XYZ file of C-alpha atoms in Angstrom:
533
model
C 19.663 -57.293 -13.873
C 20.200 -53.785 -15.534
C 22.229 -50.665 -15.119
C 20.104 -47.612 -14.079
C 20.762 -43.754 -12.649
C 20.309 -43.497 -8.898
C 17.275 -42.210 -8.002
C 18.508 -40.001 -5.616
C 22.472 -38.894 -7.103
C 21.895 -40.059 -11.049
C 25.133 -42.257 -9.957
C 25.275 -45.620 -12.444
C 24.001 -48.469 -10.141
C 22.312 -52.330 -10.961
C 18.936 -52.830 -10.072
C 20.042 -55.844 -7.834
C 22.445 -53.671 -5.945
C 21.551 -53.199 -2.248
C 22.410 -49.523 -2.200
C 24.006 -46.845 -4.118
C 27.527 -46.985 -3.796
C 27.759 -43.209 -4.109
C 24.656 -42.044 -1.694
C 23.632 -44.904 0.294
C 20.542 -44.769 -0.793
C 18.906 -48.115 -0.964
C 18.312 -49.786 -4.071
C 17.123 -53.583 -4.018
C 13.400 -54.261 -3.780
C 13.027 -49.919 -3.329
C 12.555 -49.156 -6.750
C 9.192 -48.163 -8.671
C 8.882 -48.172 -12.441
C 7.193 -44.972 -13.794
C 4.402 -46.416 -16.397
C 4.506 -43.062 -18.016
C 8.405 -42.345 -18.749
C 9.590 -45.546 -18.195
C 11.982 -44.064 -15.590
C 13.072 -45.775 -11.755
C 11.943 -44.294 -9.030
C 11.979 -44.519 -5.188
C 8.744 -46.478 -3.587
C 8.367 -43.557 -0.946
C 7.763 -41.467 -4.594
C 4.320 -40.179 -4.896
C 5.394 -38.477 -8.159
C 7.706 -39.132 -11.153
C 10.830 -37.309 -10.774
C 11.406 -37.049 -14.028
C 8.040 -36.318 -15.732
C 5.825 -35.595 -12.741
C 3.217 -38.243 -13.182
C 1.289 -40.163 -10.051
C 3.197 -43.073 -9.330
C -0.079 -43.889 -6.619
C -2.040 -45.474 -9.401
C -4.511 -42.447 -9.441
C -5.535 -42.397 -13.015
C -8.368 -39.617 -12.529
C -5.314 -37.021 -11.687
C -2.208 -36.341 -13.328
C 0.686 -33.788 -12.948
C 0.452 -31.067 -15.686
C 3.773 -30.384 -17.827
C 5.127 -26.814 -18.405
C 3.183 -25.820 -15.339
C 4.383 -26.446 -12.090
C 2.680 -23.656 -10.085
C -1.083 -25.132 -11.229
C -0.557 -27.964 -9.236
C -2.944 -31.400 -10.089
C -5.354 -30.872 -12.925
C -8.752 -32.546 -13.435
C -9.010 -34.788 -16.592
C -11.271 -33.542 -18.860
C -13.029 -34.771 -22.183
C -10.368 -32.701 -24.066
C -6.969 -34.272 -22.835
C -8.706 -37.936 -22.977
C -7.185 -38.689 -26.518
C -4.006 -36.841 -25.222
C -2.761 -39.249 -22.408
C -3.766 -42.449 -24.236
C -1.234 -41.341 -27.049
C 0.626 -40.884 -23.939
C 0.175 -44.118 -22.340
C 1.295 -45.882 -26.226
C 4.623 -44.102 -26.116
C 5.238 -44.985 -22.887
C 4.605 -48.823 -23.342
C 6.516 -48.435 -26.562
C 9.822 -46.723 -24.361
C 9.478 -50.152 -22.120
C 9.039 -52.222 -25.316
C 12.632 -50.865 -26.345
C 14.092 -51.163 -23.861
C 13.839 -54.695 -23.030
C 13.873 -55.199 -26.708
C 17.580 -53.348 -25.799
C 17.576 -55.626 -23.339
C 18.095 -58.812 -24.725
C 20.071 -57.523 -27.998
C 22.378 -56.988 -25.126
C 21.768 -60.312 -23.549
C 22.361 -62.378 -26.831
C 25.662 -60.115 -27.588
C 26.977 -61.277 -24.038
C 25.865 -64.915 -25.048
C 28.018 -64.802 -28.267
C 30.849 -63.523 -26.282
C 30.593 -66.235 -23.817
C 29.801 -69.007 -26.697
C 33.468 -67.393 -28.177
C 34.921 -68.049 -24.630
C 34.246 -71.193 -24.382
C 35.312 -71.844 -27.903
C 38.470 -70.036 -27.295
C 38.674 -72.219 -24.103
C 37.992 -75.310 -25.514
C 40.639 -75.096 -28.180
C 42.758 -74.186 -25.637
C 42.561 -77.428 -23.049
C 42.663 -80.068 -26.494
C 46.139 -78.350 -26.908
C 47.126 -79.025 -23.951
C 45.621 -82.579 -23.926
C 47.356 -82.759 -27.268
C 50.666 -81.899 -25.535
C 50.635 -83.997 -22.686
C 49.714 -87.299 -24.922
C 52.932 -86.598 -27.181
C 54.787 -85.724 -23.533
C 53.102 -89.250 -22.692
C 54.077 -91.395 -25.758
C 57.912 -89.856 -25.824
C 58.227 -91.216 -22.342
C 56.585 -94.499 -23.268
C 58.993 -94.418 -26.413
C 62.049 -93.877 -24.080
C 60.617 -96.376 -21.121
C 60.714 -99.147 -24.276
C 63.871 -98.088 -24.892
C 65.374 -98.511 -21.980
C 63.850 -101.798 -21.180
C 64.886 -103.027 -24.716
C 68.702 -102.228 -23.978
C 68.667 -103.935 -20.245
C 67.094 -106.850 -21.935
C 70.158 -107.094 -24.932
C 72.224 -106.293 -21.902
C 70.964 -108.548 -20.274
C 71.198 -111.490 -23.176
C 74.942 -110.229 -23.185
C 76.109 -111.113 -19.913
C 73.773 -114.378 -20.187
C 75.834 -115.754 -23.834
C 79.272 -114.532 -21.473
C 78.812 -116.223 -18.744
C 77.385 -119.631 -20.453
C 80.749 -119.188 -22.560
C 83.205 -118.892 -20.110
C 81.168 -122.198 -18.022
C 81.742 -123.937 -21.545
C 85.325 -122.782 -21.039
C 86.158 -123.704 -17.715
C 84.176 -127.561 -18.103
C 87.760 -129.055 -20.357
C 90.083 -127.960 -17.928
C 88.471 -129.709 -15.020
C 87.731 -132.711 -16.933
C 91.009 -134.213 -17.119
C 91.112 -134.139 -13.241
C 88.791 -136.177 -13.256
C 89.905 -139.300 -15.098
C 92.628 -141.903 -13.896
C 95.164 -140.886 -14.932
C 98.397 -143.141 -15.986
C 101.677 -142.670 -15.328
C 103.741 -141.528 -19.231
C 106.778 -139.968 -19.437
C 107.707 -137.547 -21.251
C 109.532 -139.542 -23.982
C 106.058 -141.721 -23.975
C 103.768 -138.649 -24.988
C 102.665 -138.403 -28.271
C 103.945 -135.084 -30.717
C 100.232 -134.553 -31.452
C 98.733 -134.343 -27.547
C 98.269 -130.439 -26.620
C 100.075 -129.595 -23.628
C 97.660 -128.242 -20.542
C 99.008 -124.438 -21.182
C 97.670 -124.854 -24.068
C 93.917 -126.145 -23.590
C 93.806 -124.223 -20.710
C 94.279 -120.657 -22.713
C 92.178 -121.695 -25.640
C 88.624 -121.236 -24.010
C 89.814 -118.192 -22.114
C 90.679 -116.456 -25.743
C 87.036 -117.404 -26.716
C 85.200 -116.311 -24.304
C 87.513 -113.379 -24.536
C 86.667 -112.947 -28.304
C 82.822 -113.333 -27.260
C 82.953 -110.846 -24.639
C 84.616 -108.143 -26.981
C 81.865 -108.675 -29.374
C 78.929 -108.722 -27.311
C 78.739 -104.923 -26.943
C 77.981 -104.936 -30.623
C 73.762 -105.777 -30.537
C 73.188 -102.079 -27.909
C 74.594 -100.285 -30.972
C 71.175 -101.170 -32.722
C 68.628 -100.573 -29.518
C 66.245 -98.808 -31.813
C 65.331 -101.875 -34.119
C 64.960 -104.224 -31.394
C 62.453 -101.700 -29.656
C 58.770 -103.199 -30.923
C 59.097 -106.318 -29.690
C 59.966 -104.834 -25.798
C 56.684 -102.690 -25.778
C 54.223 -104.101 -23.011
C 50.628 -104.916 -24.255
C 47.552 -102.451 -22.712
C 44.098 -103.921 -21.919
C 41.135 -103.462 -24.102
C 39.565 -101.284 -21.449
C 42.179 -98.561 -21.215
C 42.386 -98.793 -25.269
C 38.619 -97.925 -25.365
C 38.697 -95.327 -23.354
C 41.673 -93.749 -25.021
C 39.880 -94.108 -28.072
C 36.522 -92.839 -26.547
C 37.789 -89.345 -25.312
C 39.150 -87.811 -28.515
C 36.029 -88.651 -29.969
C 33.614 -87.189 -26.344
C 35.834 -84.020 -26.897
C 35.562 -83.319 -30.898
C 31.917 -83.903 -30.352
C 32.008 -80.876 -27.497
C 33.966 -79.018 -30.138
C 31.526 -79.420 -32.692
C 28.351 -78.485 -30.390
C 30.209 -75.488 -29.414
C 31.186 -74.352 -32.609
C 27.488 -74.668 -33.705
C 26.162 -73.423 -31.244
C 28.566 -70.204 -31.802
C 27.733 -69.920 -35.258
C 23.883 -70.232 -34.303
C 24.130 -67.423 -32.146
C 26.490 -65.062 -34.363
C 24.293 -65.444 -36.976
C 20.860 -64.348 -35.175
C 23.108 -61.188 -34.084
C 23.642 -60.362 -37.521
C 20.348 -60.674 -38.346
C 19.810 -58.368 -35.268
C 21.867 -56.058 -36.223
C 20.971 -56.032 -39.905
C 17.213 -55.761 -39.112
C 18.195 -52.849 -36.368
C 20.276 -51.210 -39.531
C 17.036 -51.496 -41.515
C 14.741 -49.956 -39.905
C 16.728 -47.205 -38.688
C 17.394 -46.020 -42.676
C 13.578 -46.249 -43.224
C 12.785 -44.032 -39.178
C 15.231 -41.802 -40.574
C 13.441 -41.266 -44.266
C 10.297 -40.793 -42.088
C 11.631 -38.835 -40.117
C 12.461 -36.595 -42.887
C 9.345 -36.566 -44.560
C 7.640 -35.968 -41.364
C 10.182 -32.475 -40.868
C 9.428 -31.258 -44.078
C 5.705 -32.166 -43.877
C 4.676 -32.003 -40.099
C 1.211 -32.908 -41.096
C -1.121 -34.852 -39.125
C -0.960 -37.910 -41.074
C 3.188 -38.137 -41.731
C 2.840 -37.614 -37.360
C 0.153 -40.168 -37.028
C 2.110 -42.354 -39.130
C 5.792 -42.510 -37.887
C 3.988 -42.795 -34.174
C 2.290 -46.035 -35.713
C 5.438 -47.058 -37.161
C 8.053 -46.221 -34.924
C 6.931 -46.019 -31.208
C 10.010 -46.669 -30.043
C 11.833 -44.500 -32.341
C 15.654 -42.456 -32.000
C 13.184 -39.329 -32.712
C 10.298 -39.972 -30.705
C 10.566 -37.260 -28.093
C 10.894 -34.058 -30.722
C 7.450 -35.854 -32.945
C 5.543 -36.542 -30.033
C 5.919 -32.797 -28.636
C 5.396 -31.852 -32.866
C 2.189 -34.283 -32.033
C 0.858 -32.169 -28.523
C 1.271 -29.292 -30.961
C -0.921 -30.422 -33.547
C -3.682 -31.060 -30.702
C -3.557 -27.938 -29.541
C -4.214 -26.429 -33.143
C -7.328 -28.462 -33.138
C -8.450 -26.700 -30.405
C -7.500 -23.160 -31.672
C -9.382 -23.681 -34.919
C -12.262 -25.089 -32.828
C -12.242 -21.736 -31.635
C -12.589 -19.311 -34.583
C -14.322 -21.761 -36.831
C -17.138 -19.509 -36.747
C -15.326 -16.624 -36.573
C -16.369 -13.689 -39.766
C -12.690 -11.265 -38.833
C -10.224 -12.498 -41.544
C -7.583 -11.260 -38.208
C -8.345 -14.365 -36.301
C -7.446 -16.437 -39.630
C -4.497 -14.732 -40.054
C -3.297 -15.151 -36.583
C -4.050 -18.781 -35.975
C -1.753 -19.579 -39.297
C 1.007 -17.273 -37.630
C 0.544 -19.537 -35.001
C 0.448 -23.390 -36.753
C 2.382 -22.118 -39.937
C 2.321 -26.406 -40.931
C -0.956 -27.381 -39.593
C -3.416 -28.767 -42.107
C -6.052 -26.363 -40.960
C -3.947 -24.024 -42.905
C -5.374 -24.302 -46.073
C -8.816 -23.858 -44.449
C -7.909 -20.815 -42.500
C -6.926 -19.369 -46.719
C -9.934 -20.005 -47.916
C -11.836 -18.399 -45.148
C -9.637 -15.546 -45.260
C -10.177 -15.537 -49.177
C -13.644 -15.573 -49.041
C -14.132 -12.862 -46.532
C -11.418 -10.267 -48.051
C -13.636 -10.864 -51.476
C -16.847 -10.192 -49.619
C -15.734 -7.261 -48.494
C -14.158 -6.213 -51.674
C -17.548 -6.696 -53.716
C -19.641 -5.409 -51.585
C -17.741 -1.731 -51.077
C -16.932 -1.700 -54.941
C -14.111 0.821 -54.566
C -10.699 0.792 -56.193
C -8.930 0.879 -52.273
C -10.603 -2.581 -51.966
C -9.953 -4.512 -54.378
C -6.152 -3.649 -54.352
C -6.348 -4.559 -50.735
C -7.886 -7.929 -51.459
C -5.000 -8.644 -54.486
C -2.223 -7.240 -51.962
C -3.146 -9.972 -49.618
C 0.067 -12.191 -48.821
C 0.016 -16.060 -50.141
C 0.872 -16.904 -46.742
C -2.614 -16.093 -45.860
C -4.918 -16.267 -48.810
C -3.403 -18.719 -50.938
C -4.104 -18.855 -54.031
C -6.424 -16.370 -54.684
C -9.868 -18.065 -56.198
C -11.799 -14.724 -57.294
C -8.367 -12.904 -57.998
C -9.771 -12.798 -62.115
C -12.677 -10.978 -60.499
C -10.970 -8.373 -58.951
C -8.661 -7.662 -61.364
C -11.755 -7.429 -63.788
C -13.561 -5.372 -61.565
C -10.657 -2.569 -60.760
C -10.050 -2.528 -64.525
C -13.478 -1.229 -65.279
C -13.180 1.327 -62.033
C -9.736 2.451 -63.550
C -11.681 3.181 -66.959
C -14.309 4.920 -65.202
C -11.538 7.162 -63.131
C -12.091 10.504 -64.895
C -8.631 12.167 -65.569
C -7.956 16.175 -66.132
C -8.529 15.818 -70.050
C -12.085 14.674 -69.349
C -13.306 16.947 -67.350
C -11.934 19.735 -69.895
C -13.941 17.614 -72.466
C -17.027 17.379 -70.988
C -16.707 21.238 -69.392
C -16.195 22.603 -73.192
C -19.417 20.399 -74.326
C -21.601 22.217 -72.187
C -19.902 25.806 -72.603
C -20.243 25.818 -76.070
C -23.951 24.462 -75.453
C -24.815 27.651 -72.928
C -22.862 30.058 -75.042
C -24.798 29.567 -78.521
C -28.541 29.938 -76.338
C -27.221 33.002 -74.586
C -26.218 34.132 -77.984
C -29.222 32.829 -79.963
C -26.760 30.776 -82.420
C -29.011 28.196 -83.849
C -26.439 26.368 -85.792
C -23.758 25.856 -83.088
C -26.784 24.903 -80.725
C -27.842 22.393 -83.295
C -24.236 21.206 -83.638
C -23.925 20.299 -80.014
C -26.669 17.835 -79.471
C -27.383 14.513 -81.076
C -30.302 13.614 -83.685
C -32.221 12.468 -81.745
C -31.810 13.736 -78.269
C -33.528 10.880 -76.138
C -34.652 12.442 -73.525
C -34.097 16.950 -73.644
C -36.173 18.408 -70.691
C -37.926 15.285 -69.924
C -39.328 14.293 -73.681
C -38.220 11.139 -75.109
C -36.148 11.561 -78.798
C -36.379 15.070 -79.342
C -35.582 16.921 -82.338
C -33.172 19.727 -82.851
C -36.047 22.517 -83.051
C -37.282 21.138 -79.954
C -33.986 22.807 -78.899
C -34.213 25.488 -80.790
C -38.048 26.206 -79.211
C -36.343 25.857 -75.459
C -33.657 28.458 -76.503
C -35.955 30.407 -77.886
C -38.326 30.169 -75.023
C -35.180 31.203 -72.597
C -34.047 34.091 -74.938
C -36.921 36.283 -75.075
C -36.938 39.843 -76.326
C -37.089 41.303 -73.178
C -34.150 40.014 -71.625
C -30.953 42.228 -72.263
C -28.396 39.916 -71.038
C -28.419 36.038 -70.283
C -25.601 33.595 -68.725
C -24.463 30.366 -67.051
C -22.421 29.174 -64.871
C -21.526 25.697 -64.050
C -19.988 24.164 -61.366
C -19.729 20.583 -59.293
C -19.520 18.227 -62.209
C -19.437 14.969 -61.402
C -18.590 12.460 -64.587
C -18.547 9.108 -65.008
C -16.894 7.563 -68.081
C -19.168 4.764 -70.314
C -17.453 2.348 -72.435
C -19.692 1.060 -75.441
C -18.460 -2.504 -76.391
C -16.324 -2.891 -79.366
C -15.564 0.752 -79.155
C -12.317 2.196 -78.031
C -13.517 5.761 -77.050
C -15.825 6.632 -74.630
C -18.901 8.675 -73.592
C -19.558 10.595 -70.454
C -22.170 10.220 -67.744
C -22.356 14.157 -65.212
C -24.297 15.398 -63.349
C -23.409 19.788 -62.103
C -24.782 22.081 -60.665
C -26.279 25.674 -63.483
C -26.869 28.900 -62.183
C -28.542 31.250 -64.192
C -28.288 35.006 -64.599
C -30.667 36.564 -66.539
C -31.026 40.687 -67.136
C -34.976 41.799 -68.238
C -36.981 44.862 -68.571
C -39.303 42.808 -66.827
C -38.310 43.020 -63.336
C -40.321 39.693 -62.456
C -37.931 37.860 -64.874
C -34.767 39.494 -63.732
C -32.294 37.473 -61.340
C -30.812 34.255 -60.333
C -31.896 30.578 -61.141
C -30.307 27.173 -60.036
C -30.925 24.185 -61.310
C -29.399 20.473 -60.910
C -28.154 18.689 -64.306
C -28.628 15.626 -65.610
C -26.772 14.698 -68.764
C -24.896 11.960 -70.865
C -22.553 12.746 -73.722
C -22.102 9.986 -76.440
C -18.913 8.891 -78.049
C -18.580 11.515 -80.354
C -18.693 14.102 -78.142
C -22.791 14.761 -78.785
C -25.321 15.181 -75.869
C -27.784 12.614 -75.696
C -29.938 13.462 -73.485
C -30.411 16.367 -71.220
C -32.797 17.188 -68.184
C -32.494 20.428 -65.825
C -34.713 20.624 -61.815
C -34.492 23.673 -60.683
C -33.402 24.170 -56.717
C -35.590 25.252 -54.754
C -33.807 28.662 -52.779
């Protein structure tokens, strides 16, 4: 027998009841036990009215949770793994609570076992009572019978006394007697008066003194007790000795069952420290294994409700990341950790989101990249495993980045190089170029005439006025190794105005420019196409 909630009202009611007391509703041989929740419900039932399972016995369909309005899904391959963890924390909630049960069950047999104890105690007191009730009457029943039987004695020694007395006075009646006068009688004969009063004053004395033996009742009271039979000894003797032994079993029997409640209760105390550490390490952890473990350990739990639903949300995950496994957008990543923030997929989702924020970073090569890819929050990349790279990578792009100064550098290079062939200054020509030029005008380590002959060749007689203009450069910085400063990699765009007597040679000229500039400030190579107008 066990204490439920009414089906019907929730209203506390024994299984064994015929009805509810509160509803009516019947009770007794009506009820159904839900396999799934472990909760009571009415036979009529074709569902769980607590967690909506088929109480029919139709395994193939089951009442979905969270989703009333969907009405009875089909089981699929998906949910298989699902209800059998379902169908283990069920049998574990039954396993408790008969285990709950009979802890209750042996408390209510140690409270009877005390009961009985208590009880026990209580009738050998009174048995106690009534024998010393019992022997004070027998004591004053002996004494009582032990002063009628001195009384008794008395009036016996009286009344043989006063016979003794009354025997002399009658005897002289009965002899002749002889007729004496009184001058015949002797002096020494005793006259009648006065034999007649001397056994009256003895029994007299022997009456007055025969009072004296009930003064000391007490001491004459062994030897008026009546003897008991053998039989009524033994059993006297018998029954202390039945009821000690009932005493003793009790007593046992009491300690027997106290002690395997404290071992209960101590082994209940137990493992509720160690749910409670796993517990914890399962909250700060909720990984699949500290789950999969306090399920194994604990099925029946205090905190089994809040890590089975932290369980149906690990499933799910499973199936999310089934989903974008595949997936090349770092955005699906990023949402399914904003979604299972302590799954253990997590720290595969950061890796995929790592690798794909570096691919993209490498392959694009630009400076907007790679701080993109090193501005990515831990949350979703982790720790960062080409993070060297990058930083390596936009250090050599930030050496690269041309500021203001350089461009006024490299400019001047190249307008002192125009100005000293427009005016036919062979010195600050020479002074501009390296020795030797590896590549001027397409030929491979030329000398300073060789510039000298293309300035000439440009300067001719016949032209009255000659200049340059320059415009578009586009420079690149180069870094030698081991050296701190720099040379220059442009290309621009020279237009060139030239004044002739010749009118053939007269006008404008464009031409594209290729040229590098070492590290001290000397051009290394130089190469002109002209643009076709």
């Amino acid at each position: 027998m066990s204490m439920i909630k009414c089906p019907e009202c929730g209203h506390d009611v024994s299984t064994h009841a015929p009805s509810c007391p509160n509803c009516g509703c019947r009770i007794e041989h009506n009820l159904e036990l839900c396999s799934f929740c472990g909760s009571y419900n009415i036979k009529q039932y074709k569902t769980c009215i607590k967690c909506g399972r088929s109480l029919t016995g139709d395994d193939d369909k089951v009442i979905t949770f969270n989703a009333p309005e969907t009405g009875v899904a089909e089981k699929t391959a998906d949910n298989k793994q699902e209800e059998n963890d379902n169908r283990k924390i069920q049998a574990a909630i039954a396993a408790q609570k008969v285990a709950e049960e009979e802890e209750a069950a042996a408390l209510q047999a140690a409270a009877v076992a005390n009961q009985m104890t208590e009880t026990a105690m209580a009738e050998e007191a009174t048995e106690k009572d009534a024998e010393e009730s019992a022997a004070t009457e027998n004591t004053a029943s002996n004494n009582d019978f032990s002063s009628k039987e001195i009384s008794f004695s008395t009036e016996s020694n009286a009344a043989t006394q006063e016979t003794q007395a009354e025997t002399p006075s009658q005897q002289p009646a009965e002899e002749p007697s002889a007729t004496v006068t009184d001058d015949e009688k002797p002096a020494d004969t005793p006259s009648a008066e006065t034999e007649d009063t001397t056994p009256t004053t003895a029994a007299a004395n022997d009456a007055e003194t025969s009072p004296q033996p009930a003064e000391n009742t007490d001491k004459a009271q062994p030897a008026a007790q009546p003897e008991q039979k053998p039989e009524e000894k033994a059993e006297e003797t018998e029954k202390p000795k039945k009821k000690s032994h009932a005493v003793a079993w009790i007593c046992v029997s009491s300690l027997i069952i106290a002690g395997i409640v404290g071992l209960k209760v101590y082994s209940n105390y137990t493992a509720a420290k160690h749910e409670e550490e796993v517990y914890s390490q399962v909250i700060k952890n909720p990984c699949e294994a500290n789950i999969k473990q306090y399920l194994d350990e604990f099925p029946n739990g205090a905190h089994r409700n809040k890590i089975y639903e932290m369980n149906q949300k690990l499933i799910k995950s499973k199936k999310d990341w089934q989903k974008i496994a595949e997936s090349s957008s770092a955005e699906d990543f990023m949402q399914f950790i904003d979604t299972h923030p302590h799954d253990d997929l997590v720290p595969s989702a950061q890796a995929k989101i790592d690798s794909l924020a570096w691919m993209k970073a490498s392959l694009n090569d630009t400076e907007d990249e790679y701080l993109r890819y090193l501005s990515t929050p831990a949350k979703y990349i982790g720790k960062q495993r080409h993070r060297e790279e990058a930083e390596s990578a936009l250090n050599n792009i930030n050496k690269k980045k041309v500021e203001t100064a350089d461009r006024s550098k490299v400019r001047s290079i190249f307008r002192k190089f125009f100005d000293a062939i427009c005016n036919k200054d062979e010195a600050t020509l020479k002074s501009t170029v390296a020795a030797p030029v590896k590549s001027f005008l397409n030929k491979p380590d030329a000398t300073e005439n060789d510039v000298v002959t293309f300035m000439r060749k440009v300067n001719t007689p016949d032209v009255s006025k000659l200049s340059y203009d320059m415009n578009g450069f586009i420079i690149t910085k180069q870094f030698v190794e081991g050296k701190e400063e720099c040379g220059y990699y442009t290309n621009f765009t020279l237009t060139q105005k030239k004044e002739s007597s010749d009118r053939n040679k007269s006008g404008e000229k464009k031409f594209t420019v290729i040229a590098r500039i070492d590290t001290n400030g000397k051009i290394t190579e130089f190469n002109m196409k002209k643009v076709e107008q």
